[in-house]
XYZ file of C-alpha atoms in Angstrom:
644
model
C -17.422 55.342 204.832
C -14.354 56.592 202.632
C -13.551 59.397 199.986
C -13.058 57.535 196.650
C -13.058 60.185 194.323
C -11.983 63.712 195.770
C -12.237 66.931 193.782
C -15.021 69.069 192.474
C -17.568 66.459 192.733
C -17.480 64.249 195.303
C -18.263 60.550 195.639
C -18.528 58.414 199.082
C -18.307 54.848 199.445
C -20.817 53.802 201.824
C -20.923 50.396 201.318
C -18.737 47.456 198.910
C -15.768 45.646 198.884
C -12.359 47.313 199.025
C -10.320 44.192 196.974
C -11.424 42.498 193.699
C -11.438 39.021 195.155
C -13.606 38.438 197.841
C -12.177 36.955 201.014
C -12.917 33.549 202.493
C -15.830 33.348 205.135
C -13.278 32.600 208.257
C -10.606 35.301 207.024
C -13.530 37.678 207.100
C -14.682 36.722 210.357
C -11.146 36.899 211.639
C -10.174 40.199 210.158
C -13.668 41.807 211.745
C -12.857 40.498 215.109
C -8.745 41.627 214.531
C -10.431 45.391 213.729
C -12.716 45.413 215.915
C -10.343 47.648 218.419
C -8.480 49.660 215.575
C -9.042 52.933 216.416
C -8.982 53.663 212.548
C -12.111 52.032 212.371
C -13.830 53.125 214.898
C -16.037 55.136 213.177
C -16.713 52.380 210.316
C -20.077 51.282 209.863
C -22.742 48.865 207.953
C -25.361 51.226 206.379
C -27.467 47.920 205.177
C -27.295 44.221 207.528
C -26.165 41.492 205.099
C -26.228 43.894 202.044
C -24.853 40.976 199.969
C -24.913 37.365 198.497
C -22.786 34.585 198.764
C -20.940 34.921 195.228
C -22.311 38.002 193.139
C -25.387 39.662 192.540
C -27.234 40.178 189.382
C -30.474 42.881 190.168
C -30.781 45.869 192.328
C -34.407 47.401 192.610
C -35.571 50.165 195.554
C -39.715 49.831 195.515
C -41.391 53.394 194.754
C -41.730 54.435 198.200
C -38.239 54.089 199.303
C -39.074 51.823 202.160
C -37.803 48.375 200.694
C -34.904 47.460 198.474
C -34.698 43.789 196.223
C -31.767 42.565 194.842
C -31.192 38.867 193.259
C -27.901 36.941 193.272
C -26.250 33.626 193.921
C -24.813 30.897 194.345
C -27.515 29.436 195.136
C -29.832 31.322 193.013
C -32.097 33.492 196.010
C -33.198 36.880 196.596
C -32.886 39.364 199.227
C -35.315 41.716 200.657
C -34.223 44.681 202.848
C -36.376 46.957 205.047
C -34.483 50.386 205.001
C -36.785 51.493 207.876
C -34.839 48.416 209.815
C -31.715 48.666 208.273
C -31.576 45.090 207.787
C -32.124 41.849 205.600
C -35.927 41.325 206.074
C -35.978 37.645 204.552
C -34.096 35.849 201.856
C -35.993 33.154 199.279
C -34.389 30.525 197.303
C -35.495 29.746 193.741
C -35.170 26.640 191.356
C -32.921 28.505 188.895
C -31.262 32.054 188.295
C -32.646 35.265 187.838
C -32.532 37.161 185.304
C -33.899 40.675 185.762
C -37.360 41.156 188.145
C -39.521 43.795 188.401
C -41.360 45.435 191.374
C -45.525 45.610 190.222
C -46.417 47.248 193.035
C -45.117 50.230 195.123
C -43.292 47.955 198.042
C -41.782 44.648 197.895
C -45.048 42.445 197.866
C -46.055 42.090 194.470
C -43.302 40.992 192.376
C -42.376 39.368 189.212
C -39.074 37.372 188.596
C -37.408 35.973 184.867
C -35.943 32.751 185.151
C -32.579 31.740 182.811
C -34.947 28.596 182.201
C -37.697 30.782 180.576
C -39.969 30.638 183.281
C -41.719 33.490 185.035
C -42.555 33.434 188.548
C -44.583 35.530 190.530
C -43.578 36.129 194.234
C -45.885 37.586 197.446
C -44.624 37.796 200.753
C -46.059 34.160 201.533
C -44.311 33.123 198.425
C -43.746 31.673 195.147
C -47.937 32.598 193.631
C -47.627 31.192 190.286
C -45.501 30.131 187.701
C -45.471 30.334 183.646
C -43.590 29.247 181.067
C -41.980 30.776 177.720
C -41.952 29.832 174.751
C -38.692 31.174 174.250
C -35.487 32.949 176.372
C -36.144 35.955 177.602
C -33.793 39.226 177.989
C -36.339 41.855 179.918
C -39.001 43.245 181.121
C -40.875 45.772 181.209
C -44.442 46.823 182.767
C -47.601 49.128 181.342
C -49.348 49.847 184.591
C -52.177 51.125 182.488
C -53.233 47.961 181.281
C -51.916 45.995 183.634
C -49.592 44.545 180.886
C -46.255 42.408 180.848
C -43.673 42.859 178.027
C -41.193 40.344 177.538
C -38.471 40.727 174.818
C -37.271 37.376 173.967
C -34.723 35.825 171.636
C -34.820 34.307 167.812
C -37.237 35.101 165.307
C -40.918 33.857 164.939
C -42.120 30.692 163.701
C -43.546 31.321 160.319
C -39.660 32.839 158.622
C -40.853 35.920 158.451
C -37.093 37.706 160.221
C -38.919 39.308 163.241
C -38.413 38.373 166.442
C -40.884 38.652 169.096
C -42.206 40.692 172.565
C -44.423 38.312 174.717
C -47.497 40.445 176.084
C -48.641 38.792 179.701
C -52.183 40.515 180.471
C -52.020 40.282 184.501
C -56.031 41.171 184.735
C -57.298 38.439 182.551
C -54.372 35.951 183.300
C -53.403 35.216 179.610
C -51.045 35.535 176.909
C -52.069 38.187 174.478
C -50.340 38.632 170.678
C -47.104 39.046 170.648
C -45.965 42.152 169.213
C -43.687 41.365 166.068
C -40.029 43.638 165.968
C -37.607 43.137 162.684
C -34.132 41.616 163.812
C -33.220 40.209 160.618
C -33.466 36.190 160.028
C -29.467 35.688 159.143
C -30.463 33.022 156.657
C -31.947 30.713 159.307
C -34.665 28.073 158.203
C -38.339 29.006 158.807
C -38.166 26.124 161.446
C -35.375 26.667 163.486
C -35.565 28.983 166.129
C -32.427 29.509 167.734
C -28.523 29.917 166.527
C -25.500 31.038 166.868
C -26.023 34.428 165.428
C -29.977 34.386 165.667
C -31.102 37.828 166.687
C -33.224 38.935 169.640
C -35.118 41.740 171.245
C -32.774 43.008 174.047
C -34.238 45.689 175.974
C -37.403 47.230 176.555
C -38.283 50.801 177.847
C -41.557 52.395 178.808
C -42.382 56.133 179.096
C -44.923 55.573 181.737
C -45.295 58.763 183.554
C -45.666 60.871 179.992
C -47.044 59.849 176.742
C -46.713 55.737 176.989
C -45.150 55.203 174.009
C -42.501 51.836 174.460
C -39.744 51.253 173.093
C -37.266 48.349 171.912
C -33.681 47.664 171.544
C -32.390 45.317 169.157
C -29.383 42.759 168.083
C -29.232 44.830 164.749
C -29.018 48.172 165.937
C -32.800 49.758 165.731
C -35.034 51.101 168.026
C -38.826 50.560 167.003
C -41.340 52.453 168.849
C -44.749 50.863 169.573
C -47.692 52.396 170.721
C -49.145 50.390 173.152
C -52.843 52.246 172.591
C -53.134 51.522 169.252
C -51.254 47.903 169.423
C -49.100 48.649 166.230
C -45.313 50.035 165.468
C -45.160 53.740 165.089
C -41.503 54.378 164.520
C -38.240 52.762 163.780
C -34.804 54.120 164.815
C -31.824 52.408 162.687
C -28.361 53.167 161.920
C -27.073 52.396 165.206
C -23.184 50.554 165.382
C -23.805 47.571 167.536
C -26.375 45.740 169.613
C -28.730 48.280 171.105
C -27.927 47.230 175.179
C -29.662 50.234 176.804
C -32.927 52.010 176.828
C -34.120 55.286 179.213
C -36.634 57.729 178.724
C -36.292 60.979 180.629
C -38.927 62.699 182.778
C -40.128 64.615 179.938
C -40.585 61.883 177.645
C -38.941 63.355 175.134
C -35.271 62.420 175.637
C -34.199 59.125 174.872
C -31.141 57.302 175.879
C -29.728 54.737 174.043
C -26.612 52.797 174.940
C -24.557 50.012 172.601
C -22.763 47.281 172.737
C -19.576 48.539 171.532
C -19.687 51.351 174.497
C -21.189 54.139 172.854
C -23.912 56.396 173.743
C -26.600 58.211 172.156
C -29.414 60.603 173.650
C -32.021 61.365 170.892
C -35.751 63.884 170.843
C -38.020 62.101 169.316
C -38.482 64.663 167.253
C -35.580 64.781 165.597
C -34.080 61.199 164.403
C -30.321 62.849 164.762
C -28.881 62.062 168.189
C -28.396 65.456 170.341
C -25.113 63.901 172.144
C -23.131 61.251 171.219
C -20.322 59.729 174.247
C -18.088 56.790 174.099
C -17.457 55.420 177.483
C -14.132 54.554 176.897
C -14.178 51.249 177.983
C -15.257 49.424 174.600
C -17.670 47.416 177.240
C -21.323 47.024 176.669
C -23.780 49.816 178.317
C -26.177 48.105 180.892
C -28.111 50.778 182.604
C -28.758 54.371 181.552
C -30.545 56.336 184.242
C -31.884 60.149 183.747
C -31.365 62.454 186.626
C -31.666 65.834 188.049
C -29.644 68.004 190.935
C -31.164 69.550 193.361
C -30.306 72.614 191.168
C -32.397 71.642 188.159
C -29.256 70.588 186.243
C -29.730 67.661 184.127
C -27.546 64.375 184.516
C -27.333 61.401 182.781
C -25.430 58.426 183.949
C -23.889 55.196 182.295
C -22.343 52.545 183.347
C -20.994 49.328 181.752
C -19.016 46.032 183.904
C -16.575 48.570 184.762
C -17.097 52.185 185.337
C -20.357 54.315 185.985
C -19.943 57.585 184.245
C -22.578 60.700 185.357
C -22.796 63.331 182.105
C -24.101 66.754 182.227
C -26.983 66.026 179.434
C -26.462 69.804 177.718
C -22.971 69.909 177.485
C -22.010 66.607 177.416
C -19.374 67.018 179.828
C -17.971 64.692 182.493
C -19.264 65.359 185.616
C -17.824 62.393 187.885
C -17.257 58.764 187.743
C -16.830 55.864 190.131
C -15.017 53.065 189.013
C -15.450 49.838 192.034
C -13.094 46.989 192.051
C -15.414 44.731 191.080
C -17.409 43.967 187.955
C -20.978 45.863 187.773
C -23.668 44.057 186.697
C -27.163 46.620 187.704
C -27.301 50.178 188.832
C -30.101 51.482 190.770
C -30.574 55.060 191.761
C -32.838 55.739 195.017
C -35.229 58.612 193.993
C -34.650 62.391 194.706
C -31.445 61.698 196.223
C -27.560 61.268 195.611
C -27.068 57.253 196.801
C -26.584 54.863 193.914
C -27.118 51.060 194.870
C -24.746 48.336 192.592
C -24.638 44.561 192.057
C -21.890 43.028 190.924
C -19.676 39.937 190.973
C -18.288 40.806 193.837
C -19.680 39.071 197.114
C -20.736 42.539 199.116
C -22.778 44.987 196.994
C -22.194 48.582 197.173
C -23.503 51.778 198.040
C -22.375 55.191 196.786
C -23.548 58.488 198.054
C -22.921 61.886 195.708
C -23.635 64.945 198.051
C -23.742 67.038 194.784
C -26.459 64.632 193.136
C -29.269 65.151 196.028
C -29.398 64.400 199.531
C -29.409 60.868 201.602
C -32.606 59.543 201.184
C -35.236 59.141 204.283
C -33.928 56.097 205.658
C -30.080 57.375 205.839
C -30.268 60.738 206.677
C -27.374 60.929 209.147
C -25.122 60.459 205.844
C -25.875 64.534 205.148
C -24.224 65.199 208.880
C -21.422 62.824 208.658
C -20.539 63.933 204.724
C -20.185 67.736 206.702
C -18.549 66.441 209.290
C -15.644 64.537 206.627
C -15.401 68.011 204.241
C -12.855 69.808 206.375
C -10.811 66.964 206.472
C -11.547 65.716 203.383
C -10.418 69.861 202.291
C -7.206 69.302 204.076
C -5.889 65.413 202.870
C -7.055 66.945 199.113
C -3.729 68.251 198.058
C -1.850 65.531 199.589
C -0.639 63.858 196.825
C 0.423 67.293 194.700
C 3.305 69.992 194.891
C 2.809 73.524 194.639
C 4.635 75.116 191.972
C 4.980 78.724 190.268
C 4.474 78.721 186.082
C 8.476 79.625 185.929
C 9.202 76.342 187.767
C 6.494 74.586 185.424
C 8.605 75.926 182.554
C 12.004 74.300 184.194
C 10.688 71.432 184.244
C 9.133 71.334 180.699
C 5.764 70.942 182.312
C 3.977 74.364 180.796
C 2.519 72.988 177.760
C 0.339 71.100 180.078
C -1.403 74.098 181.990
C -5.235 74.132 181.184
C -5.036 70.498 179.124
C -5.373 68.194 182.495
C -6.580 67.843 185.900
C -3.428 66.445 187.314
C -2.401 70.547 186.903
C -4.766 72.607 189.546
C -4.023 76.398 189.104
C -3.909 78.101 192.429
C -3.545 81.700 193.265
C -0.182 82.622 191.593
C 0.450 78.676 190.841
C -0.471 74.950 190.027
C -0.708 72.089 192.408
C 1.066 69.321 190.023
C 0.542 65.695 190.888
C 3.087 64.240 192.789
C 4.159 61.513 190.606
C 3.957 63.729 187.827
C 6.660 65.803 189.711
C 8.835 63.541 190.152
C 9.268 62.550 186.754
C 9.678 65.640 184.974
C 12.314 66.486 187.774
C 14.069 63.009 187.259
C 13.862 63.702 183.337
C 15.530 67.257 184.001
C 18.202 66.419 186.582
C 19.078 62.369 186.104
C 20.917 63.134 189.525
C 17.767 63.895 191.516
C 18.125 60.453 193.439
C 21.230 60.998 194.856
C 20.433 63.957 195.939
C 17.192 63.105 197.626
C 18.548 59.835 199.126
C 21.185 62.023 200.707
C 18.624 64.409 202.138
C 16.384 62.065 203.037
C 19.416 60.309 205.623
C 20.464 64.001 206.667
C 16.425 64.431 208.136
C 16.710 60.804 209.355
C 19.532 61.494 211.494
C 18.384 65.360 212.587
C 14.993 63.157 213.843
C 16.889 60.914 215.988
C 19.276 63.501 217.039
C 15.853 65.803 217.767
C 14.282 62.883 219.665
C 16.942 62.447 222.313
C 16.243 64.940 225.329
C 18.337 67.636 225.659
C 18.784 69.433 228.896
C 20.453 73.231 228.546
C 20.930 75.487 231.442
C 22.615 78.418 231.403
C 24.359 79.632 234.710
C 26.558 82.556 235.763
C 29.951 80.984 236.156
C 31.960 77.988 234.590
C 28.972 77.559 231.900
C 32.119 74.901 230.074
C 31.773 73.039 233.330
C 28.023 72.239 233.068
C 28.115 71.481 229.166
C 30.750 69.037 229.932
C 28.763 67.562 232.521
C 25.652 67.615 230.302
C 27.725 66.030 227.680
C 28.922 63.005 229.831
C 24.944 62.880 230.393
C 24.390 62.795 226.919
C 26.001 59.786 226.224
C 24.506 57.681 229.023
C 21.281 58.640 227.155
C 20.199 60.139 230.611
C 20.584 64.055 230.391
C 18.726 65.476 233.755
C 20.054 68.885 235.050
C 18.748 67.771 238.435
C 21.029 65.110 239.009
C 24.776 65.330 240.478
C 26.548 68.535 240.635
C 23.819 70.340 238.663
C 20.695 70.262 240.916
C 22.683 69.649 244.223
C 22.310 72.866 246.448
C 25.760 72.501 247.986
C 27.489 73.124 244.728
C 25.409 76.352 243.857
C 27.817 78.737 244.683
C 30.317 77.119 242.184
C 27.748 78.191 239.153
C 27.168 81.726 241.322
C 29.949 83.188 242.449
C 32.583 84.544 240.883
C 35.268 83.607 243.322
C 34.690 79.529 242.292
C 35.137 80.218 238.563
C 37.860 77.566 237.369
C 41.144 79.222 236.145
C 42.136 77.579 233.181
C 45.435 78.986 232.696
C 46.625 77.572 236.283
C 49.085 74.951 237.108
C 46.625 72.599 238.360
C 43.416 72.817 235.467
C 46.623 72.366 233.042
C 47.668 69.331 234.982
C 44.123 67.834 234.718
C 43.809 69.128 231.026
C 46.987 68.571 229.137
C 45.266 70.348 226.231
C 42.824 73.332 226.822
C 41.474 76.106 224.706
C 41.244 79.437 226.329
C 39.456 82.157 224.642
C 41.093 85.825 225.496
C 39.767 89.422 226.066
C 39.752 90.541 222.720
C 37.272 87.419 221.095
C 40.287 85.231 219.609
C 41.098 81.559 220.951
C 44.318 79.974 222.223
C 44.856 76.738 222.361
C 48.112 76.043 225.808
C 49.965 72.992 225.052
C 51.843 71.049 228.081
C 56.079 71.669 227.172
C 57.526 67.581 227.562
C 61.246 66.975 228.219
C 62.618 63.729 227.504
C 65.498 62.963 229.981
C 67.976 59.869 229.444
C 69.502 58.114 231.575
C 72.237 57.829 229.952
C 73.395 61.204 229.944
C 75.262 63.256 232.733
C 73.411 64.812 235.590
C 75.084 67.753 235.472
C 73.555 68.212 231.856
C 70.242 67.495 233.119
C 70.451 69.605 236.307
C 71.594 72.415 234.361
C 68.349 71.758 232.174
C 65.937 71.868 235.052
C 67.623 75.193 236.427
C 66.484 77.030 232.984
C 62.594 75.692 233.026
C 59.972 78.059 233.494
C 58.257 77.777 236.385
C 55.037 78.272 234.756
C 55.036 75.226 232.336
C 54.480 71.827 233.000
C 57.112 69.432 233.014
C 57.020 65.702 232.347
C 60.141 63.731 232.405
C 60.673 59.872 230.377
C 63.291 58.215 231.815
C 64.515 54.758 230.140
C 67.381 52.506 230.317
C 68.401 53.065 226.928
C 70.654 55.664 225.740
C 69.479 57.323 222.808
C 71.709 55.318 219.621
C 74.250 53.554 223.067
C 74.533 50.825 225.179
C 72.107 50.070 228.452
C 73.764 50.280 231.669
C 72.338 50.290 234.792
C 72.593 53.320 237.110
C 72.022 53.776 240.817
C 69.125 55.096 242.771
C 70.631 57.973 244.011
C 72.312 59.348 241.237
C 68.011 59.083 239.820
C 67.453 60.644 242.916
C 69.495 63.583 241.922
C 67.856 64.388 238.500
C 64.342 64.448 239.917
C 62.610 67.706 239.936
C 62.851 69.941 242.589
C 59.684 69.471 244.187
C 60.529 65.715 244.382
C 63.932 66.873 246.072
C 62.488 68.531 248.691
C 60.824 65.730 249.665
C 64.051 64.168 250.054
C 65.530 66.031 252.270
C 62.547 65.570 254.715
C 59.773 68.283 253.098
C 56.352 66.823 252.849
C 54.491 68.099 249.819
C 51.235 67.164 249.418
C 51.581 63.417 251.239
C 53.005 61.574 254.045
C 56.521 60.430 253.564
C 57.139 56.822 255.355
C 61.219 54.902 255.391
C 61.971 52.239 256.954
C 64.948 49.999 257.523
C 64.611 45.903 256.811
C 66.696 44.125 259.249
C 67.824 40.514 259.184
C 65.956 37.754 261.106
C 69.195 36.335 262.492
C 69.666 38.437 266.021
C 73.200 39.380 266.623
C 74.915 38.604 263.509
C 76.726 41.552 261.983
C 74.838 43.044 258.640
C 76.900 41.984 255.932
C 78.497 44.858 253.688
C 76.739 45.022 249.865
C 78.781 43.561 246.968
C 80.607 45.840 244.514
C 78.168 46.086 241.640
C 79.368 43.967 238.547
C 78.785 45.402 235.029
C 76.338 43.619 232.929
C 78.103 42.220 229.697
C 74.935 41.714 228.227
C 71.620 44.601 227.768
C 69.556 41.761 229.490
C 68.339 42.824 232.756
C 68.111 39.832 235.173
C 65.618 39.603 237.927
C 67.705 36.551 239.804
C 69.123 37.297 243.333
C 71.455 35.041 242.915
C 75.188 36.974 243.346
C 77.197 34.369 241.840
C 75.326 33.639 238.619
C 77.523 35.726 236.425
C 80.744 34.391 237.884
C-alpha cells in the first residue's frame, strides 16, 4: 500500500503493478522470496489472493451486495470469481473464446451472463456453463431491464432490408426467446441492402439503463447520437445528435436526470434531459476514447463524476467542472468499477495484476476491507511529513530573483505557505541555473565541502580538558587521531600514575628550557600579555679548516641560554681538504664535551682503553710521521707504504 498521488486529495494504491511490463513467472517468484525479509516491506500486503490473470484483463464487476467481485481476462480466455468475505480467488472457469463485457443478473455471482467475441452468449451458474445462444451479428454491450426481465444487446452493421439502422437484440429471459429488435439510425454509408458488414459500417456501441428512476434506455452510436427508447411503450422517444465522434460512453446519475456521455475523440458531455444543451463539457486531454463514466457522491453530498480512457481516470466535481484528482497506472485501462458507498475503485487492464485504488476523500473502505480506514490514519502523519519533500521554501522577493513570480496562483507546482511558496524542486533548480549559469560549480563545490565535514564528523573524537600541559594531551590525542584509535583511556591519559602531571602545577612542562628546546627545535610559546612567539634553535657552522683559536674565541661569546649545534666537515669553505688530528677536534668541542675530557662524567659513563699487541715482549713500535695527502681522496687502506 503506497501514496501515488499526494496533495489535497489523496489516492492509495492498494493493489497493481508498479512497472508497465509485467515480469516473468520465475523473476516474480524470485523477487517475492528476495523481499520477503526487506524490512521496507514488511508491512506490504495482498488485499485480494490472485487478483489477476495471466496476460490482461478485460471486465471488472462487484455483485450488488458487495460480497463477490467478477472480472474476465486471458490468455486463455477464463474468468475469475473472488469472495471478498475470504479474501481470495473462489474459482476460475475457462471459456471457448473471449469475453467481451458480462453482466451480473442477480445480486451475487450466481446468475450471470457473458458476450462472446464469436457472437455467442453464454449463461453461467455456479455448476456452470447453463446455456448458450447465438447472434446474428457482433455484439458491443449489454445492458439489463430487471423489470421485464429483458436483455439488450447493441450489435454492429445495419439491418437486412437497407433501411440505414442498425439494430439492439432484445433476449426475453422469462419466455426464453428473441423478441423484435429495436431499430436505431447509424447511417448506411452507401452499403448494399445485402451486405451487412464493412469497413466503415456503423454500429450501436453502448447501452445505458436508468433502472432505479424512470427506465428510460438509452444508446450510443458510431455517428454521434444518442436515441432514447422507452422500454414501456417499445418505441424511440428522443434523439440526441450533434455529437463530434463515436458516442463510447453512457451513465445515468442517481436522479435520472443527468446524463453522461463520453466520445471517442476524448471529450465529455453531461446533459438534463430537459434541456438538449450539455451542462459541462471536459476534454480529457488524452485524445483517447472514454470507456467508463461512473456518477458518484462523497460522503459530504458533493457530486463527482469520473472518466477514464486506456490511460488516465479523471474524478470531476459535476457543478463546477473542476478537477478533483486523477490516477494515472502504468498500465493500459481497459474497465473501471467502483464498489458502492465507498472510496475503492477496482481496474482491468493489460497489465497481468489488476489494481485497486482507495480515495479516503471519496467514501470509506467498503465492508470487506475495513482495516484500510485505520491503516490510511495511520500513513497521514507520515504521508504530512514526506509531502514537501520534493519542494523548496521560498519568500515572493526570492520568487521575483528568480523570475518565478508570474507563476504565483497559475500552478500547483507553486504552494503558498504562510509568508511563502513551496516551489517544486526541479522547478528550482532551473530558474536558479537560468539566473546564475555558475550554480554547478558552486554546488559541486559545496556538495565535496559537506562530504568531507561527514567523514571528518564520523571519526571519533576524544577531548579532555585537564589542568596542566592541556598541549601535551592534544598532542597525544593527535598521534591517536591518526592511528584512527582516539581513546583518552589509553597510555598516559587514563593511567593513574601520570595524574599528577595533568594536576599539579609543579609537572607543567617549561617550554622555554634548555631541554623542551632540545626535544623541540621549533616551539611556539604564547606570553602574558595574549601575543605568540615563535624560539628558533641559533646553528653555528664550524670548519675544519679554520684555526682553533678562531673557533674557541667563538664559543667563549655564545650565550649560554641558546642552543648550539656545530657541522664539522673536511672541506674548507672555497679550499683544499686536509686532514686534521683528533686532538686538535678535541679542542674545538664544546665545553661540556671538554669536561668530559678531562675526566668529568656528564650525563654517561666514560670507558678508555689501551689496545696492546699480541706479540708479548716486543717493544710497541713508535707511529709514523703523518704524510700529506696529494690528492682530496681519503683512503681507507692500512697499508703505510702505498703512497711511497
Amino acid at each position: 500500500m503506497k501514496l501515488s498521488n499526494p496533495g489535497s486529495v489523496p489516492v492509495y494504491t492498494i493493489a497493481g503493478p508498479s512497472t508497465a511490463r509485467p515480469l516473468p513467472d520465475w523473476l516474480s517468484r524470485r523477487r517475492k522470496r528476495s523481499e520477503k525479509h526487506d524490512p521496507e516491506n514488511v508491512n506490504n500486503f495482498e488485499l485480494l489472493q490472485e487478483f489477476e490473470f495471466e496476460e490482461a484483463s478485460n471486465v471488472v464487476r462487484v455483485s450488488e451486495d458487495g460480497n463477490w467481485i467478477m472480472s474476465s481476462g486471458t490468455y486463455k480466455p477464463q474468468f475469475h470469481v473472488h469472495s471478498t468475505q475470504e479474501l481470495s480467488l473462489s474459482f476460475a472457469r475457462h471459456t471457448k473464446s473471449e469475453n467481451t463485457t458480462f453482466l451480473l443478473l442477480s445480486q451475487d455471482y450466481t446468475k450471470s451472463l457473458h458476450l462472446q467475441n464469436d457472437r455467442s452468449l453464454e449463461f453461467h451458474t455456479p455448476m456452470g456453463c447453463h446455456y448458450e445462444t447465438r447472434l446474428p451479428r457482433f455484439g458491443r454491450d449489454l445492458a439489463y431491464i430487471r423489470q421485464s426481465t429483458e436483455v439488450l444487446i447493441p450489435a454492429v452493421g445495419v439491418s437486412a432490408d437497407g433501411s440505414g439502422f442498425g439494430e439492439v437484440f432484445r433476449l426475453d429471459l422469462e419466455r426464453g426467446q428473441y423478441l423484435r429488435p429495436w431499430q436505431v439510425g447509424v447511417g448506411s454509408d452507401g452499403l448494399d441492402s445485402g451486405l451487412q458488414g464493412g469497413i466503415n459500417v456503423g454500429a450501436v456501441n453502448v447501452a445505458a439503463v436508468a433502472e432505479s428512476t424512470h427506465g428510460l434506455c438509452a444508446f450510443g452510436t458510431s455517428i454521434g447520437t444518442v436515441e432514447f427508447y422507452d422500454p414501456r411503450s417499445k418505441s424511440r422517444v428522443a434523439t440526441l445528435g450533434g455529437q463530434e465522434g463515436e458516442v463510447t460512453a453512457l451513465d445515468y446519475g442517481q436522479d435520472g436526470l443527468s446524463l453522461a456521455l463520453g466520445t471517442s475523440n476524448g471529450q465529455i458531455r453531461v446533459f438534463d434531459l430537459r434541456n438538449p444543451r450539455p451542462l459541462l463539457t471536459k476534454d480529457q486531454g488524452m485524445g483517447e476514447a472514454i470507456k467508463n463514466l461512473i456518477h458518484m457522491r462523497t460522503p459530504t453530498g458533493e457530486r463527482k463524476l469520473l472518466s477514464a480512457d486506456k490511460r488516465i481516470i479523471k474524478i470531476w466535481d459535476e457543478q463546477s467542472g473542476d478537477l478533483w484528482t486523477s490516477i494515472e497506472p502504468m498500465v493500459d485501462i481497459n474497465h473501471v468499477a467502483h464498489c458502492p458507498d465507498s472510496g475503492m475503485l477496482l481496474t482491468a487492464n493489460e497489465g497481468k495484476q489488476q489494481h485497486c485504488f482507495f480515495i479516503p476523500n471519496l467514501g470509506l473502505a467498503p465492508k470487506w476491507c475495513h482495516f484500510l480506514d485505520n491503516m490510511v490514519h495511520e500513513m497521514e502523519t507520515e504521508t504530512r511529513t514526506e509531502t514537501y519533500d520534493n519542494y523548496k521554501f521560498l519568500t515572493l522577493p526570492e520568487l521575483k530573483s528568480l523570475s518565478l513570480g508570474h507563476l504565483v496562483g497559475k500552478t500547483n507546482l507553486l504552494r503558498p505557505y504562510m509568508h511563502g511558496y513551496f516551489v517544486a524542486a526541479k522547478l528550482y533548480d532551473q530558474a536558479r541555473l537560468i539566473a546564475n549559469p555558475y550554480v554547478w560549480e558552486e554546488e559541486r563545490a559545496k556538495r565535496v565541502r559537506e562530504k568531507v565535514e561527514k567523514e571528518r564528523a564520523s571519526r571519533i573524537r576524544g577531548v579532555k580538558k585537564v589542568k596542566v600541559n592541556q598541549k601535551l594531551v592534544e598532542k597525544v590525542l593527535k598521534r591517536q587521531e591518526k592511528r584512527e584509535t582516539v581513546d583518552t583511556s589509553a597510555g598516559i591519559l587514563g593511567d593513574s600514575r601520570f595524574g599528577k602531571l595533568f594536576e599539579d602545577e609543579e609537572f607543567k612542562v617549561d617550554e622555554t628550557s634548555r631541554e623542551f628546546m632540545a626535544i623541540n627545535p621549533s616551539t611556539t610559546i604564547s606570553k602574558a600579555d595574549g601575543t605568540e612567539e615563535v624560539i628558533q634553535p641559533r646553528y653555528q657552522y664550524a670548519s675544519s679548516g679554520e684555526e682553533s683559536d678562531s673557533e674557541a674565541g667563538s664559543d667563549s661569546e655564545k650565550p649560554s641560554d641558546g642552543v648550539v649545534m656545530q657541522i664539522s666537515s673536511s672541506r674548507a669553505a672555497g679550499g683544499q681538504t686536509k686532514d686534521t688530528a683528533i686532538g686538535s677536534r678535541i679542542q674545538r668541542l664544546p665545553q661540556t664535551l671538554s669536561r668530559e675530557r678531562s675526566g668529568e662524567v656528564v650525563g654517561e659513563k666514560q670507558v678508555t682503553f689501551v689496545p696492546q699487541s699480541k706479540k708479548k715482549g716486543k717493544p710497541e713500535e713508535a707511529p709514523a710521521p703523518e704524510k700529506k695527502r696529494l690528492d682530496s681522496r681519503r683512503s681507507a687502506s692500512t697499508n703505510t707504504f702505498r703512497r711511497q
